[in-house]
Coordinates of C-alpha atoms and ligand atoms in Angstrom, one line a residue:
M12 CA 90.7 -117.2 128.1
S13 CA 89.7 -114.6 130.3
D14 CA 86.6 -112.5 129.6
K15 CA 88.0 -109.4 130.1
Y16 CA 88.6 -107.7 126.4
D17 CA 89.8 -104.4 125.3
V18 CA 86.9 -103.6 123.1
I19 CA 83.5 -105.6 123.2
V20 CA 81.2 -104.5 120.2
I21 CA 77.2 -105.0 120.7
G22 CA 75.7 -105.9 117.3
A23 CA 77.3 -107.3 114.1
G24 CA 75.6 -105.5 111.5
P25 CA 77.7 -103.0 109.5
G26 CA 78.5 -100.6 112.3
G27 CA 79.4 -103.7 114.8
Y28 CA 81.1 -106.4 112.6
V29 CA 83.5 -103.4 110.5
A30 CA 84.4 -102.1 113.9
A31 CA 85.0 -105.5 116.0
I32 CA 87.2 -106.3 112.6
K33 CA 88.9 -102.9 112.7
A34 CA 89.6 -103.3 116.4
A35 CA 91.1 -106.7 116.5
Q36 CA 93.3 -105.3 113.1
L37 CA 94.6 -102.7 115.3
G38 CA 95.9 -105.5 118.0
L39 CA 93.0 -105.2 120.5
K40 CA 91.4 -108.3 121.5
T41 CA 87.7 -107.8 120.9
A42 CA 84.4 -109.8 121.1
C43 CA 81.2 -109.0 119.2
V44 CA 77.9 -110.1 120.8
E45 CA 75.3 -110.5 118.6
S46 CA 71.6 -112.2 119.2
W47 CA 70.5 -112.9 115.8
S48 CA 69.8 -116.6 115.3
S49 CA 69.3 -118.9 112.3
S50 CA 65.6 -120.0 112.1
D51 CA 66.1 -123.3 113.9
G52 CA 67.7 -121.0 116.7
K53 CA 70.4 -122.9 117.0
S54 CA 73.1 -120.5 115.3
Q55 CA 74.3 -117.3 115.2
V56 CA 73.8 -115.3 112.2
L57 CA 75.9 -112.2 111.7
G58 CA 75.5 -109.2 109.3
G59 CA 72.7 -107.6 111.2
T60 CA 70.1 -105.7 109.2
C61 CA 72.0 -105.1 106.1
L62 CA 72.8 -108.4 105.0
N63 CA 69.8 -110.4 106.3
V64 CA 67.0 -108.5 105.8
G65 CA 68.0 -105.1 104.2
C66 CA 70.8 -104.0 101.6
I67 CA 71.6 -107.2 100.4
P68 CA 68.2 -109.1 99.8
S69 CA 66.4 -105.8 98.7
K70 CA 69.5 -105.4 96.1
A71 CA 69.6 -109.3 95.1
L72 CA 65.4 -108.7 94.2
L73 CA 66.2 -105.5 92.7
E74 CA 68.7 -107.0 90.2
I75 CA 66.5 -109.8 89.3
S76 CA 63.2 -108.0 88.9
H77 CA 65.3 -105.5 86.6
K78 CA 66.4 -108.0 84.5
F79 CA 63.1 -109.8 84.3
E80 CA 61.4 -106.6 83.2
E81 CA 64.1 -105.5 80.6
A82 CA 63.8 -109.5 79.1
S83 CA 59.5 -108.7 79.4
H84 CA 59.4 -105.0 77.9
D85 CA 62.5 -103.7 76.3
Y86 CA 64.1 -106.8 74.8
E87 CA 62.3 -106.5 71.3
M88 CA 62.9 -103.2 70.3
Q89 CA 66.7 -103.8 70.6
G90 CA 65.8 -107.0 68.5
I91 CA 65.9 -109.5 71.0
I92 CA 63.5 -112.2 70.9
A93 CA 62.5 -114.0 74.5
K94 CA 58.8 -115.3 73.9
D95 CA 56.8 -115.9 77.0
V96 CA 59.3 -114.9 80.0
K97 CA 58.2 -115.9 83.4
I98 CA 59.2 -115.2 86.9
D99 CA 59.7 -118.3 89.4
V100 CA 59.2 -116.5 92.6
T101 CA 60.5 -119.6 94.4
K102 CA 63.8 -119.6 92.7
M103 CA 64.4 -115.8 92.8
M104 CA 64.0 -116.2 96.4
E105 CA 66.2 -119.2 96.7
R106 CA 68.9 -117.4 94.8
K107 CA 68.5 -114.3 97.2
S108 CA 68.7 -116.6 100.3
G109 CA 71.6 -118.1 98.8
I110 CA 73.7 -114.8 98.3
V111 CA 72.7 -113.6 101.6
K112 CA 74.0 -117.0 103.3
Q113 CA 77.2 -116.6 101.4
L114 CA 77.8 -113.3 102.9
T115 CA 77.2 -113.6 106.4
G116 CA 79.2 -116.7 106.6
G117 CA 81.9 -114.7 105.3
I118 CA 82.1 -112.5 108.3
A119 CA 82.2 -115.6 110.1
G120 CA 85.3 -116.1 108.4
L121 CA 86.6 -112.6 108.8
F122 CA 85.8 -112.9 112.5
K123 CA 88.2 -116.2 112.8
S124 CA 90.9 -114.6 110.5
N125 CA 90.6 -111.5 112.8
G126 CA 91.0 -113.3 115.9
V127 CA 87.3 -111.7 116.7
T128 CA 85.7 -113.5 119.5
S129 CA 81.9 -114.3 118.5
I130 CA 79.6 -114.3 121.3
H131 CA 75.7 -115.8 120.8
G132 CA 73.1 -113.8 122.7
H133 CA 71.9 -110.6 123.5
G134 CA 74.0 -108.0 125.5
K135 CA 73.0 -105.4 128.1
L136 CA 75.5 -102.6 128.9
L137 CA 75.7 -102.4 132.7
A138 CA 77.8 -99.8 134.8
N139 CA 81.6 -99.5 134.3
R140 CA 81.6 -101.4 130.9
Q141 CA 80.6 -104.6 131.5
V142 CA 78.4 -106.2 129.3
E143 CA 75.9 -108.9 130.6
V144 CA 74.9 -111.6 127.7
T145 CA 71.8 -114.1 127.8
D146 CA 72.1 -116.8 125.8
S147 CA 69.0 -118.4 123.9
D148 CA 68.6 -120.8 127.3
G149 CA 68.1 -117.8 129.5
K150 CA 71.3 -118.1 130.8
T151 CA 73.8 -114.9 131.6
K152 CA 77.1 -114.5 131.8
I153 CA 79.2 -110.7 132.3
Y154 CA 81.9 -109.9 130.4
E155 CA 84.1 -107.1 130.8
A156 CA 85.7 -104.4 128.5
E157 CA 87.9 -101.3 128.6
N158 CA 85.4 -100.1 125.8
V159 CA 82.2 -100.8 124.6
I160 CA 80.9 -100.1 121.3
I161 CA 76.9 -100.1 120.7
A162 CA 76.0 -100.8 117.4
T163 CA 72.6 -102.3 117.8
G164 CA 70.7 -100.6 114.7
S165 CA 67.3 -99.8 113.9
K166 CA 63.8 -101.8 113.5
P167 CA 60.8 -100.9 111.3
I168 CA 58.4 -98.2 112.7
E169 CA 55.0 -99.7 113.5
I170 CA 51.8 -97.4 112.8
P171 CA 48.5 -97.9 114.9
P172 CA 46.1 -97.5 111.7
A173 CA 48.4 -100.5 110.2
P174 CA 48.9 -103.3 112.5
M175 CA 51.5 -106.2 110.7
T176 CA 48.9 -109.2 110.5
E177 CA 50.9 -112.3 109.1
G178 CA 50.3 -112.8 105.2
Y179 CA 48.8 -109.2 104.6
I180 CA 50.4 -106.1 106.2
V181 CA 53.9 -106.3 106.3
D182 CA 57.0 -104.3 106.7
S183 CA 60.3 -104.4 104.7
E184 CA 61.3 -107.7 106.0
G185 CA 58.1 -109.4 105.3
A186 CA 57.9 -107.8 101.7
L187 CA 61.5 -109.3 101.1
E188 CA 59.9 -113.0 101.7
F189 CA 56.3 -112.9 99.4
D190 CA 55.9 -116.5 97.8
E191 CA 54.0 -114.9 94.9
V192 CA 53.8 -111.6 93.2
P193 CA 50.6 -109.9 94.7
K194 CA 48.1 -108.6 91.9
R195 CA 47.5 -105.3 94.0
L196 CA 50.0 -103.8 96.4
G197 CA 49.6 -101.1 98.8
I198 CA 52.9 -99.2 100.2
I199 CA 52.7 -97.0 103.1
G200 CA 55.8 -94.2 102.4
A201 CA 57.4 -93.1 99.8
G202 CA 60.8 -93.0 100.9
V203 CA 63.9 -95.3 99.8
I204 CA 62.6 -98.2 101.5
G205 CA 59.1 -97.9 99.9
L206 CA 60.2 -97.0 96.9
E207 CA 62.9 -99.7 96.1
L208 CA 60.4 -102.5 97.4
G209 CA 57.3 -101.1 95.2
S210 CA 59.8 -101.3 92.2
V211 CA 60.6 -104.9 92.8
W212 CA 57.0 -105.9 93.1
A213 CA 56.0 -103.5 90.5
R214 CA 58.5 -105.1 87.6
L215 CA 57.3 -108.4 88.7
G216 CA 53.7 -107.4 87.5
S217 CA 51.9 -106.3 90.4
E218 CA 49.7 -103.1 90.6
V219 CA 51.5 -101.0 92.9
T220 CA 50.0 -98.2 94.8
V221 CA 52.1 -96.1 97.1
L222 CA 50.6 -93.9 99.9
E223 CA 52.4 -90.8 101.0
A224 CA 51.5 -88.4 103.8
Q225 CA 53.6 -85.7 102.6
D226 CA 53.1 -83.2 100.0
T227 CA 56.8 -83.3 98.9
F228 CA 58.1 -86.3 97.2
L229 CA 61.5 -87.2 98.5
P230 CA 62.3 -84.1 100.5
A231 CA 65.6 -84.6 101.2
V232 CA 66.6 -85.1 97.5
D233 CA 67.3 -82.0 95.0
Q234 CA 64.0 -81.6 94.0
Q235 CA 64.9 -80.9 90.3
V236 CA 66.1 -84.5 90.7
A237 CA 63.5 -85.5 92.7
K238 CA 60.4 -84.3 90.4
D239 CA 62.3 -85.7 87.2
A240 CA 62.7 -89.4 89.4
L241 CA 58.7 -88.7 90.2
K242 CA 57.6 -88.3 86.7
Q243 CA 59.5 -91.3 85.5
F244 CA 58.2 -94.0 88.7
R245 CA 54.7 -92.4 87.3
K246 CA 55.3 -93.4 83.8
Q247 CA 56.3 -96.8 84.8
G248 CA 53.1 -97.5 86.4
L249 CA 53.9 -96.8 89.8
N250 CA 50.7 -95.0 91.4
I251 CA 52.1 -92.7 93.7
V252 CA 49.9 -90.9 95.8
M253 CA 51.2 -87.6 97.4
G254 CA 49.1 -86.2 100.4
G255 CA 47.7 -89.3 101.2
R256 CA 47.5 -90.1 104.9
V257 CA 47.2 -94.1 105.9
T258 CA 44.3 -93.4 108.9
G259 CA 43.3 -97.6 108.8
A260 CA 43.8 -100.9 107.0
E261 CA 41.9 -104.4 108.2
V262 CA 41.8 -107.3 106.8
K263 CA 38.6 -108.4 105.1
R264 CA 37.5 -111.3 102.9
K265 CA 41.7 -112.3 102.1
L266 CA 42.1 -108.1 101.1
V267 CA 43.6 -105.4 102.9
N268 CA 41.1 -102.8 102.9
V269 CA 43.2 -99.5 103.2
S270 CA 41.6 -95.8 104.2
Y271 CA 43.5 -92.8 103.8
E272 CA 42.8 -89.0 103.5
D273 CA 44.2 -87.0 100.7
S274 CA 43.2 -83.1 99.6
K275 CA 39.9 -84.6 98.1
G276 CA 38.7 -85.9 101.4
K277 CA 38.4 -89.9 102.5
Q278 CA 39.6 -92.5 100.3
E279 CA 39.4 -96.6 100.2
L280 CA 42.0 -98.8 98.6
K281 CA 41.7 -102.6 98.6
V282 CA 44.7 -104.5 98.0
D283 CA 46.2 -108.2 98.3
K284 CA 49.3 -107.2 100.4
L285 CA 49.9 -104.1 102.2
I286 CA 54.0 -103.0 103.0
V287 CA 54.3 -100.3 106.1
A288 CA 57.6 -98.8 105.3
V289 CA 57.3 -95.5 107.6
G290 CA 60.8 -95.0 108.5
R291 CA 63.1 -97.0 111.0
R292 CA 63.8 -96.6 114.9
P293 CA 66.8 -96.8 116.8
Y294 CA 67.3 -100.4 118.3
T295 CA 67.9 -100.1 122.3
D296 CA 65.2 -102.8 123.5
N297 CA 66.6 -104.1 127.1
L298 CA 70.1 -102.4 126.1
L299 CA 70.8 -100.1 128.6
A300 CA 71.0 -100.8 132.6
A301 CA 69.6 -97.8 134.4
D302 CA 73.2 -96.9 135.5
S303 CA 75.0 -97.6 132.2
G304 CA 75.6 -94.0 132.3
V305 CA 74.3 -93.8 128.3
S306 CA 71.6 -91.6 127.7
M307 CA 69.5 -91.2 124.7
D308 CA 67.8 -88.4 122.7
E309 CA 64.3 -87.4 122.5
R310 CA 63.8 -89.6 119.6
G311 CA 65.4 -92.4 121.2
F312 CA 68.6 -92.4 119.4
I313 CA 71.7 -92.8 121.7
F314 CA 73.4 -89.8 122.7
V315 CA 77.0 -89.4 120.8
D316 CA 79.5 -86.5 120.1
E317 CA 80.9 -86.2 116.6
Q318 CA 83.0 -88.9 117.5
C319 CA 80.4 -91.2 118.6
K320 CA 81.4 -90.8 122.4
T321 CA 78.3 -91.3 124.7
E322 CA 78.2 -89.9 127.9
A323 CA 79.7 -92.9 129.7
P324 CA 83.5 -93.1 129.5
G325 CA 84.6 -95.8 127.2
V326 CA 81.4 -96.4 125.5
W327 CA 80.8 -95.7 121.9
A328 CA 77.9 -96.0 119.8
V329 CA 77.7 -96.3 116.0
G330 CA 75.3 -96.6 113.0
D331 CA 71.5 -96.4 112.9
V332 CA 71.4 -96.4 116.8
V333 CA 72.6 -92.9 117.0
R334 CA 72.3 -89.6 114.8
G335 CA 72.4 -89.1 111.2
P336 CA 71.7 -91.2 107.9
M337 CA 70.8 -94.8 108.4
L338 CA 72.8 -96.2 106.0
A339 CA 75.2 -99.0 106.1
H340 CA 78.4 -97.6 104.7
K341 CA 78.0 -94.7 107.1
A342 CA 77.8 -97.2 110.1
S343 CA 80.8 -98.9 108.9
E344 CA 82.7 -95.8 109.0
E345 CA 81.6 -94.6 112.0
G346 CA 82.8 -97.9 113.2
V347 CA 86.3 -97.8 111.9
M348 CA 87.2 -94.1 113.2
V349 CA 85.8 -95.5 116.7
A350 CA 88.2 -97.9 116.8
E351 CA 91.0 -96.2 115.6
R352 CA 90.0 -93.7 118.4
I353 CA 90.1 -96.4 121.0
A354 CA 93.8 -97.5 119.5
G355 CA 94.8 -93.6 120.1
Q356 CA 94.4 -92.6 116.6
K357 CA 92.7 -89.4 115.6
P358 CA 90.5 -90.0 112.3
Q359 CA 87.3 -88.1 111.9
V360 CA 84.3 -89.0 109.5
N361 CA 83.4 -86.5 106.9
Y362 CA 79.5 -86.3 107.5
D363 CA 79.3 -83.8 104.3
C364 CA 80.9 -86.3 102.1
I365 CA 78.5 -89.4 102.8
P366 CA 76.5 -90.7 99.4
N367 CA 72.9 -91.7 99.4
V368 CA 71.2 -93.7 96.8
I369 CA 67.8 -95.1 95.7
Y370 CA 68.1 -98.3 94.1
T371 CA 65.1 -97.6 91.7
S372 CA 65.2 -97.5 88.0
P373 CA 66.6 -95.0 87.3
E374 CA 68.4 -95.0 90.5
V375 CA 69.1 -91.9 92.3
A376 CA 72.0 -90.6 93.8
W377 CA 73.6 -87.5 95.4
V378 CA 76.1 -86.4 97.8
G379 CA 76.3 -82.9 99.4
K380 CA 74.0 -80.0 99.6
T381 CA 70.9 -79.5 97.6
E382 CA 69.9 -76.3 96.1
E383 CA 66.9 -75.9 98.7
E384 CA 69.3 -76.2 101.1
L385 CA 71.9 -73.6 99.9
K386 CA 69.0 -71.5 99.3
T387 CA 67.7 -71.9 102.7
E388 CA 71.5 -70.9 104.0
G389 CA 71.6 -68.0 101.5
E390 CA 74.9 -69.5 99.6
A391 CA 75.7 -68.1 96.3
Y392 CA 76.3 -71.3 93.9
K393 CA 76.1 -72.0 90.1
V394 CA 74.6 -75.2 88.4
G395 CA 75.5 -77.4 85.8
T396 CA 73.2 -80.6 84.5
F397 CA 73.3 -82.7 81.5
P398 CA 70.8 -84.8 80.4
F399 CA 71.7 -88.6 79.7
A400 CA 69.4 -88.3 77.3
A401 CA 72.6 -86.5 75.1
N402 CA 74.6 -89.4 76.5
G403 CA 75.6 -91.8 73.8
R404 CA 76.4 -95.0 76.2
A405 CA 73.6 -94.3 77.6
M406 CA 71.6 -94.4 74.6
A407 CA 73.2 -97.7 73.4
A408 CA 72.2 -99.2 76.5
N409 CA 68.6 -98.3 76.2
S410 CA 68.6 -96.1 79.5
A411 CA 68.6 -92.5 78.3
S412 CA 66.4 -90.8 81.0
G413 CA 67.6 -88.5 83.8
M414 CA 70.2 -86.1 84.5
V415 CA 73.7 -85.3 86.6
K416 CA 74.0 -82.0 88.2
I417 CA 76.3 -80.6 89.7
I418 CA 76.3 -77.5 92.3
A419 CA 79.7 -75.0 93.1
D420 CA 80.4 -72.4 95.0
E421 CA 79.6 -69.1 92.9
K422 CA 82.8 -67.6 93.9
T423 CA 85.4 -70.3 94.6
D424 CA 84.3 -72.8 92.3
R425 CA 84.1 -75.6 95.0
I426 CA 81.8 -78.6 94.3
L427 CA 79.0 -78.4 96.9
G428 CA 76.3 -81.0 95.8
F429 CA 76.4 -83.6 93.3
H430 CA 73.2 -85.2 92.1
I431 CA 72.2 -87.9 89.8
V432 CA 69.1 -89.7 88.4
G433 CA 69.9 -92.4 85.9
P434 CA 71.5 -95.2 85.3
Q435 CA 74.1 -97.0 87.4
A436 CA 73.7 -93.3 89.4
S437 CA 74.7 -95.6 92.7
E438 CA 78.6 -96.2 91.0
I439 CA 78.6 -92.5 89.6
V440 CA 77.9 -90.7 92.7
A441 CA 81.5 -92.2 93.8
Q442 CA 83.0 -89.6 91.3
G443 CA 81.1 -86.8 93.3
V444 CA 82.3 -88.1 96.6
I445 CA 86.0 -88.4 95.7
A446 CA 85.7 -85.0 94.3
M447 CA 84.4 -83.5 97.3
E448 CA 86.5 -85.3 99.7
F449 CA 89.5 -83.9 97.5
G450 CA 88.0 -80.1 97.5
S451 CA 87.8 -80.3 94.1
S452 CA 86.3 -77.3 92.0
A453 CA 83.9 -77.9 89.3
E454 CA 86.9 -76.7 87.2
D455 CA 88.9 -79.7 88.0
L456 CA 86.3 -82.0 87.0
A457 CA 85.8 -80.5 83.3
L458 CA 89.7 -80.5 83.4
T459 CA 89.8 -84.0 83.8
C460 CA 89.7 -87.0 80.7
F461 CA 86.8 -89.1 80.7
A462 CA 86.9 -92.4 78.8
H463 CA 84.3 -92.5 75.6
P464 CA 81.7 -93.6 75.5
T465 CA 80.6 -93.8 79.1
L466 CA 77.9 -92.9 81.3
S467 CA 80.5 -90.6 83.2
E468 CA 80.7 -88.5 80.6
S469 CA 77.7 -86.8 81.7
V470 CA 79.7 -85.7 84.9
H471 CA 82.2 -84.1 82.9
E472 CA 79.3 -82.4 80.5
A473 CA 77.8 -81.2 83.6
A474 CA 81.0 -79.9 85.6
L475 CA 81.7 -78.1 82.3
A476 CA 78.0 -76.8 82.1
V477 CA 78.9 -75.0 85.7
N478 CA 80.8 -72.4 83.8
G479 CA 78.6 -72.6 80.8
G480 CA 81.3 -74.6 78.6
A481 CA 79.1 -77.8 77.8
I482 CA 80.0 -79.3 74.5
H483 CA 77.2 -81.4 73.8
I484 CA 74.6 -79.4 74.8
A485 CA 73.4 -75.7 74.5
N486 CA 74.7 -74.2 78.0
R487 CA 72.0 -72.3 80.0
R488 CA 74.2 -71.4 82.9
K489 CA 71.8 -71.1 86.0
K490 CA 72.9 -68.6 88.7
K491 CA 71.3 -67.5 91.8
Ligands
LIG3 P1 72.3 -102.9 112.1 O1 72.6 -103.8 110.7 O2 70.7 -103.1 111.9 O3 72.7 -104.3 113.2 C1 72.6 -104.3 114.4 C2 72.9 -105.5 114.8 O4 72.4 -105.7 115.7 C3 71.3 -106.8 114.8 O5 72.2 -107.4 114.0 C4 71.0 -107.1 115.8 O6 70.7 -108.4 116.1 C5 72.2 -106.7 116.8 N1 71.3 -106.1 118.0 C6 70.5 -105.6 118.3 N2 70.4 -105.3 120.0 C7 71.2 -106.5 120.3 C8 71.4 -106.7 121.5 N3 71.3 -106.0 122.7 N4 72.6 -107.9 121.6 C9 73.1 -108.3 120.9 N5 73.2 -108.1 119.4 C10 71.8 -107.3 119.3 N6 71.5 -99.2 103.2 C11 72.5 -98.5 102.5 O7 73.6 -97.9 103.0 N7 72.3 -99.0 101.2 C12 71.0 -99.7 101.2 O8 71.0 -100.3 99.9 C13 70.3 -100.3 102.1 N8 69.2 -101.1 101.6 C14 68.1 -101.1 102.8 C15 67.1 -101.8 102.5 C16 66.1 -102.2 103.6 C17 64.6 -103.2 103.2 C18 66.5 -102.0 105.1 C19 65.2 -102.5 106.1 C20 67.7 -101.1 105.4 C21 68.3 -100.8 104.2 N9 69.7 -100.2 104.6 C22 70.3 -99.7 103.4 C23 69.9 -99.8 105.8 C24 70.7 -100.7 106.6 O9 70.6 -101.7 106.7 C25 71.2 -100.1 107.5 O10 71.8 -98.7 107.7 C26 72.3 -100.7 108.4 O11 72.0 -102.0 108.6 C27 72.3 -100.2 109.9 O12 73.8 -100.9 110.3 P2 74.1 -101.3 111.8 O13 75.0 -102.0 112.1 O14 73.9 -99.7 112.6 O15 72.8 -101.9 112.5
LIG4 P1 61.8 -93.1 105.4 O1 61.5 -92.5 106.7 O2 62.4 -92.5 104.0 O3 61.7 -94.2 105.1 O4 60.2 -92.6 104.9 C1 59.2 -92.8 105.4 C2 57.8 -92.3 104.3 O5 56.7 -92.5 105.4 C3 58.2 -90.7 104.9 O6 58.1 -89.7 103.6 C4 56.7 -90.3 105.6 O7 55.7 -89.2 105.3 C5 55.7 -91.6 105.6 N1 54.8 -92.0 106.2 C6 54.8 -92.2 107.7 N2 53.5 -92.3 108.2 C7 52.7 -92.0 107.0 C8 50.9 -92.6 106.9 N3 50.2 -93.0 107.9 N4 50.3 -92.5 106.0 C9 51.4 -92.3 104.6 N5 52.7 -91.9 104.9 C10 53.3 -92.0 105.7

């Protein structure tokens, strides 16, 4: 087979592998270059961060730890006797790894059935859409393409005060591999990843302290929702220190001594393990030759327009390596858009309708604008909220905390924001995404029939509440 392709994708995470499959489905001769190798270095591993060390393994651990916590603490009051519940960390990790293996193997199967050529090695973009691939033996080969899609993703940010120290100071990847439950666990960063990993180990019995430099908890989240979430996390025992900037961390006598500063001055914390979860950076190491024609912005993201075109003709970039939220589904949407554009279609990603989820318990999920954003923009809006405490299904499920909050345009009633803190928020948020994609008003949702008893009835009631018509709570219509 010739080494010239219609499309070469660099990176096989959710941005890259989805782009490659879509391009092949559209009749384009497609190859995908991926450098990730199995632990023995012999075979290629597809799926990127998301499948190997991100979304999937973290959700496997979140699900298992949630079940453990329920069985340990919440069963008795429901009449279930489950004495001496224990966690077998080795078995839990085996299950997590099994799920990862099944899913990454599934992508290899999808490549085969769609006719995507998989190339194992490190890809580097040269001039004129040539891609140099270096394999694990250091041998290089050059491939050519009409179009190249860069989907090289991101890596954890490291900070000088807390250098990675094997077995003690780890990033998110290391935190998914602990072989026992640490007695005391420190986490730097109360972002999505820090909170999810903190939840896993707290549920399994760790004493968790999260140090967050900023004063505002989850600043990107609607603050009514964020405050509710913070209250519930603290009630569960997560010690979240706001305004706590880590200044140093060193391992002494098998403990990590963490120094940080908060409003009261210098503080010390001793933990058995420390997770650094201060964000991720775009990954472009040894990716671009000087004459590739692709440029980066000041933060190292590959510079692209709304359609993910770089400044080099025929070169595109998608996912974590470009601007926008670092989310798997955003990467995949961009991958599909680019493949379809290469095939001559004119799709567009609707960046206003990308859902965000924090898979804690309760989950936090949202799409669209927060109240804070609308205030800053000077938009007139109205709000409807409904607490899960008034939802029969949530009560039956022993998870009646949190709320659904819908924000609509004051005049047109069009839904501008949809926010949830509560059970199954990750699933419920899809209703807001669909409503917003269809340009729905709050009244449209209010006029829709929802099955009873369901958690989703809280969406119905929040939509009714937007215009003062909720049935199962007193209406306090909030206008700006
Ligand atoms: P990646 O998944 O990072 O894939 C990039 C691929 O490119 C990698 O396989 C890499 O090996 C390869 N590569 C890089 N450079 C080269 C090169 N030069 N040559 C060849 N190959 C190369 N997102 C969600 O939406 N939901 C979640 O629940 C969620 N949970 C997460 C939990 C954790 C702990 C972490 C760390 C992340 C989580 N994310 C989640 C984020 C999600 O993983 C990323 O947004 C997503 O993986 C980005 O996809 P991508 O295709 O852009 O990049
Ligand atoms: P995210 O980018 O959502 O993953 O969140 C990472 C969080 O880490 C942000 O809220 C940062 O404010 C926080 N952070 C970064 N550096 C430090 C530090 N030295 N000490 C404490 N928190 C930090």
